């Protein structure tokens, strides 16, 4: 019998609820060089080029402000990639959010506050 391996987290698995239709989502460009990003990764938007990267509260290039959550995992190792993100009017499961390495408890608190200003509420 074949062994099946479940790929976690599931696409959109962090969602509790979202606005009707596609009001909560946007298609964005993930910047090359962030590696493999998992569903639920908290993202920021770079001020220089408008591309999205993992949130880093110690950044100074736009990466210090959380603005979205990655809907489905993507690999940015070899170049920029288009991706769907949750950008507004959503309730998310706080335990399912993925934070970049180095983001500490204070950074998570700040990131959740950033998301709340966009009506992305963590429960």
PDB file of C-alpha atoms in Angstrom:
ATOM      1  CA  UNK A   1       0.000   0.000   0.000  1.00  0.00           C
ATOM      2  CA  UNK A   2       1.305   3.458  -0.911  1.00  0.00           C
ATOM      3  CA  UNK A   3       2.126   5.929   1.808  1.00  0.00           C
ATOM      4  CA  UNK A   4       0.506   9.318   1.364  1.00  0.00           C
ATOM      5  CA  UNK A   5       2.117  12.458   2.728  1.00  0.00           C
ATOM      6  CA  UNK A   6      -0.068  15.445   3.468  1.00  0.00           C
ATOM      7  CA  UNK A   7       1.397  18.803   2.473  1.00  0.00           C
ATOM      8  CA  UNK A   8       0.828  21.214   5.346  1.00  0.00           C
ATOM      9  CA  UNK A   9      -0.230  23.879   5.801  1.00  0.00           C
ATOM     10  CA  UNK A  10      -3.114  23.709   3.349  1.00  0.00           C
ATOM     11  CA  UNK A  11      -3.773  26.542   0.911  1.00  0.00           C
ATOM     12  CA  UNK A  12      -5.705  29.215   2.821  1.00  0.00           C
ATOM     13  CA  UNK A  13      -5.648  27.020   5.919  1.00  0.00           C
ATOM     14  CA  UNK A  14      -5.053  30.010   8.204  1.00  0.00           C
ATOM     15  CA  UNK A  15      -8.456  31.553   7.361  1.00  0.00           C
ATOM     16  CA  UNK A  16     -11.329  31.670   9.798  1.00  0.00           C
ATOM     17  CA  UNK A  17     -13.468  33.938   7.620  1.00  0.00           C
ATOM     18  CA  UNK A  18     -13.110  36.503   4.855  1.00  0.00           C
ATOM     19  CA  UNK A  19     -15.152  39.060   2.942  1.00  0.00           C
ATOM     20  CA  UNK A  20     -17.562  38.014   0.207  1.00  0.00           C
ATOM     21  CA  UNK A  21     -16.231  37.148  -3.222  1.00  0.00           C
ATOM     22  CA  UNK A  22     -12.618  38.104  -3.712  1.00  0.00           C
ATOM     23  CA  UNK A  23     -12.679  41.418  -1.799  1.00  0.00           C
ATOM     24  CA  UNK A  24     -10.143  40.055   0.708  1.00  0.00           C
ATOM     25  CA  UNK A  25      -7.531  38.909  -1.806  1.00  0.00           C
ATOM     26  CA  UNK A  26      -5.036  40.397  -4.259  1.00  0.00           C
ATOM     27  CA  UNK A  27      -2.460  39.072  -6.702  1.00  0.00           C
ATOM     28  CA  UNK A  28       1.010  40.441  -5.892  1.00  0.00           C
ATOM     29  CA  UNK A  29       4.629  39.836  -6.846  1.00  0.00           C
ATOM     30  CA  UNK A  30       6.854  38.079  -4.335  1.00  0.00           C
ATOM     31  CA  UNK A  31      10.457  39.251  -4.528  1.00  0.00           C
ATOM     32  CA  UNK A  32      13.103  36.767  -5.602  1.00  0.00           C
ATOM     33  CA  UNK A  33      15.450  35.479  -2.959  1.00  0.00           C
ATOM     34  CA  UNK A  34      13.071  34.759  -0.101  1.00  0.00           C
ATOM     35  CA  UNK A  35      13.249  31.008  -0.691  1.00  0.00           C
ATOM     36  CA  UNK A  36      10.270  28.733  -0.193  1.00  0.00           C
ATOM     37  CA  UNK A  37       7.418  30.579   1.513  1.00  0.00           C
ATOM     38  CA  UNK A  38       4.663  28.589   3.185  1.00  0.00           C
ATOM     39  CA  UNK A  39       0.948  29.221   3.235  1.00  0.00           C
ATOM     40  CA  UNK A  40       0.203  31.686   6.028  1.00  0.00           C
ATOM     41  CA  UNK A  41       3.512  33.583   5.798  1.00  0.00           C
ATOM     42  CA  UNK A  42       3.070  37.167   6.986  1.00  0.00           C
ATOM     43  CA  UNK A  43       4.278  39.530   4.268  1.00  0.00           C
ATOM     44  CA  UNK A  44       5.419  43.124   3.882  1.00  0.00           C
ATOM     45  CA  UNK A  45       5.670  45.363   0.813  1.00  0.00           C
ATOM     46  CA  UNK A  46       9.030  46.841  -0.156  1.00  0.00           C
ATOM     47  CA  UNK A  47       8.879  50.598  -0.685  1.00  0.00           C
ATOM     48  CA  UNK A  48      11.491  50.616  -3.476  1.00  0.00           C
ATOM     49  CA  UNK A  49       9.770  48.243  -5.904  1.00  0.00           C
ATOM     50  CA  UNK A  50       6.370  47.272  -4.456  1.00  0.00           C
ATOM     51  CA  UNK A  51       7.274  43.583  -4.266  1.00  0.00           C
ATOM     52  CA  UNK A  52       6.340  41.480  -1.269  1.00  0.00           C
ATOM     53  CA  UNK A  53       8.751  39.794   1.150  1.00  0.00           C
ATOM     54  CA  UNK A  54       8.433  38.094   4.537  1.00  0.00           C
ATOM     55  CA  UNK A  55       7.668  40.620   7.280  1.00  0.00           C
ATOM     56  CA  UNK A  56      10.735  41.676   9.290  1.00  0.00           C
ATOM     57  CA  UNK A  57       9.976  44.160  12.072  1.00  0.00           C
ATOM     58  CA  UNK A  58      13.628  45.237  12.171  1.00  0.00           C
ATOM     59  CA  UNK A  59      13.659  46.233   8.489  1.00  0.00           C
ATOM     60  CA  UNK A  60      13.854  49.786   7.151  1.00  0.00           C
ATOM     61  CA  UNK A  61      12.783  49.195   3.541  1.00  0.00           C
ATOM     62  CA  UNK A  62       9.066  48.570   3.973  1.00  0.00           C
ATOM     63  CA  UNK A  63       9.608  45.037   5.281  1.00  0.00           C
ATOM     64  CA  UNK A  64       8.958  46.347   8.812  1.00  0.00           C
ATOM     65  CA  UNK A  65       5.202  46.747   8.175  1.00  0.00           C
ATOM     66  CA  UNK A  66       3.022  43.640   7.842  1.00  0.00           C
ATOM     67  CA  UNK A  67       0.497  44.082   5.013  1.00  0.00           C
ATOM     68  CA  UNK A  68      -0.708  40.645   3.880  1.00  0.00           C
ATOM     69  CA  UNK A  69      -0.758  36.884   4.438  1.00  0.00           C
ATOM     70  CA  UNK A  70       0.313  34.419   1.746  1.00  0.00           C
ATOM     71  CA  UNK A  71      -2.671  32.381   0.498  1.00  0.00           C
ATOM     72  CA  UNK A  72      -0.665  29.517  -1.032  1.00  0.00           C
ATOM     73  CA  UNK A  73       2.974  28.519  -0.642  1.00  0.00           C
ATOM     74  CA  UNK A  74       5.418  29.716  -3.326  1.00  0.00           C
ATOM     75  CA  UNK A  75       9.103  29.227  -4.170  1.00  0.00           C
ATOM     76  CA  UNK A  76      10.971  32.489  -4.822  1.00  0.00           C
ATOM     77  CA  UNK A  77      14.405  30.887  -5.014  1.00  0.00           C
ATOM     78  CA  UNK A  78      14.862  31.389  -8.764  1.00  0.00           C
ATOM     79  CA  UNK A  79      13.013  34.646  -9.341  1.00  0.00           C
ATOM     80  CA  UNK A  80       9.998  36.829  -8.690  1.00  0.00           C
ATOM     81  CA  UNK A  81       6.711  34.938  -8.448  1.00  0.00           C
ATOM     82  CA  UNK A  82       3.066  36.022  -8.684  1.00  0.00           C
ATOM     83  CA  UNK A  83       0.998  34.976  -5.686  1.00  0.00           C
ATOM     84  CA  UNK A  84      -2.402  35.449  -4.101  1.00  0.00           C
ATOM     85  CA  UNK A  85      -2.458  37.100  -0.683  1.00  0.00           C
ATOM     86  CA  UNK A  86      -5.048  37.969   1.899  1.00  0.00           C
ATOM     87  CA  UNK A  87      -4.913  41.759   2.029  1.00  0.00           C
ATOM     88  CA  UNK A  88      -7.997  42.905   3.981  1.00  0.00           C
ATOM     89  CA  UNK A  89     -11.340  42.054   5.642  1.00  0.00           C
ATOM     90  CA  UNK A  90     -10.313  38.699   7.079  1.00  0.00           C
ATOM     91  CA  UNK A  91     -10.196  36.829  10.352  1.00  0.00           C
ATOM     92  CA  UNK A  92      -7.190  34.521  10.629  1.00  0.00           C
ATOM     93  CA  UNK A  93      -6.067  31.818  13.017  1.00  0.00           C
ATOM     94  CA  UNK A  94      -3.105  33.322  14.872  1.00  0.00           C
ATOM     95  CA  UNK A  95      -1.600  29.881  15.451  1.00  0.00           C
ATOM     96  CA  UNK A  96      -1.496  29.213  11.693  1.00  0.00           C
ATOM     97  CA  UNK A  97       0.467  32.340  10.750  1.00  0.00           C
ATOM     98  CA  UNK A  98       4.095  31.846   9.692  1.00  0.00           C
ATOM     99  CA  UNK A  99       6.643  34.421  10.847  1.00  0.00           C
ATOM    100  CA  UNK A 100      10.121  34.839   9.383  1.00  0.00           C
ATOM    101  CA  UNK A 101      13.073  33.615  11.414  1.00  0.00           C
ATOM    102  CA  UNK A 102      14.200  36.329  13.790  1.00  0.00           C
ATOM    103  CA  UNK A 103      10.772  37.883  14.339  1.00  0.00           C
ATOM    104  CA  UNK A 104      10.411  37.828  18.114  1.00  0.00           C
ATOM    105  CA  UNK A 105       7.334  38.187  20.333  1.00  0.00           C
ATOM    106  CA  UNK A 106       7.462  41.995  20.148  1.00  0.00           C
ATOM    107  CA  UNK A 107       7.727  41.781  16.360  1.00  0.00           C
ATOM    108  CA  UNK A 108       4.747  39.446  16.185  1.00  0.00           C
ATOM    109  CA  UNK A 109       2.706  41.834  18.338  1.00  0.00           C
ATOM    110  CA  UNK A 110       3.668  44.726  16.057  1.00  0.00           C
ATOM    111  CA  UNK A 111       2.926  42.675  12.941  1.00  0.00           C
ATOM    112  CA  UNK A 112      -0.513  41.681  14.228  1.00  0.00           C
ATOM    113  CA  UNK A 113      -1.234  45.350  14.973  1.00  0.00           C
ATOM    114  CA  UNK A 114      -0.184  46.260  11.406  1.00  0.00           C
ATOM    115  CA  UNK A 115      -2.523  43.609  10.006  1.00  0.00           C
ATOM    116  CA  UNK A 116      -5.381  44.800  12.226  1.00  0.00           C
ATOM    117  CA  UNK A 117      -5.217  48.240  10.589  1.00  0.00           C
ATOM    118  CA  UNK A 118      -6.122  46.448   7.329  1.00  0.00           C
ATOM    119  CA  UNK A 119      -8.956  44.543   9.006  1.00  0.00           C
ATOM    120  CA  UNK A 120      -6.941  41.325   9.098  1.00  0.00           C
ATOM    121  CA  UNK A 121      -7.804  40.208  12.594  1.00  0.00           C
ATOM    122  CA  UNK A 122      -5.965  37.351  14.334  1.00  0.00           C
ATOM    123  CA  UNK A 123      -7.885  35.214  16.812  1.00  0.00           C
TER     124      UNK A 123
END
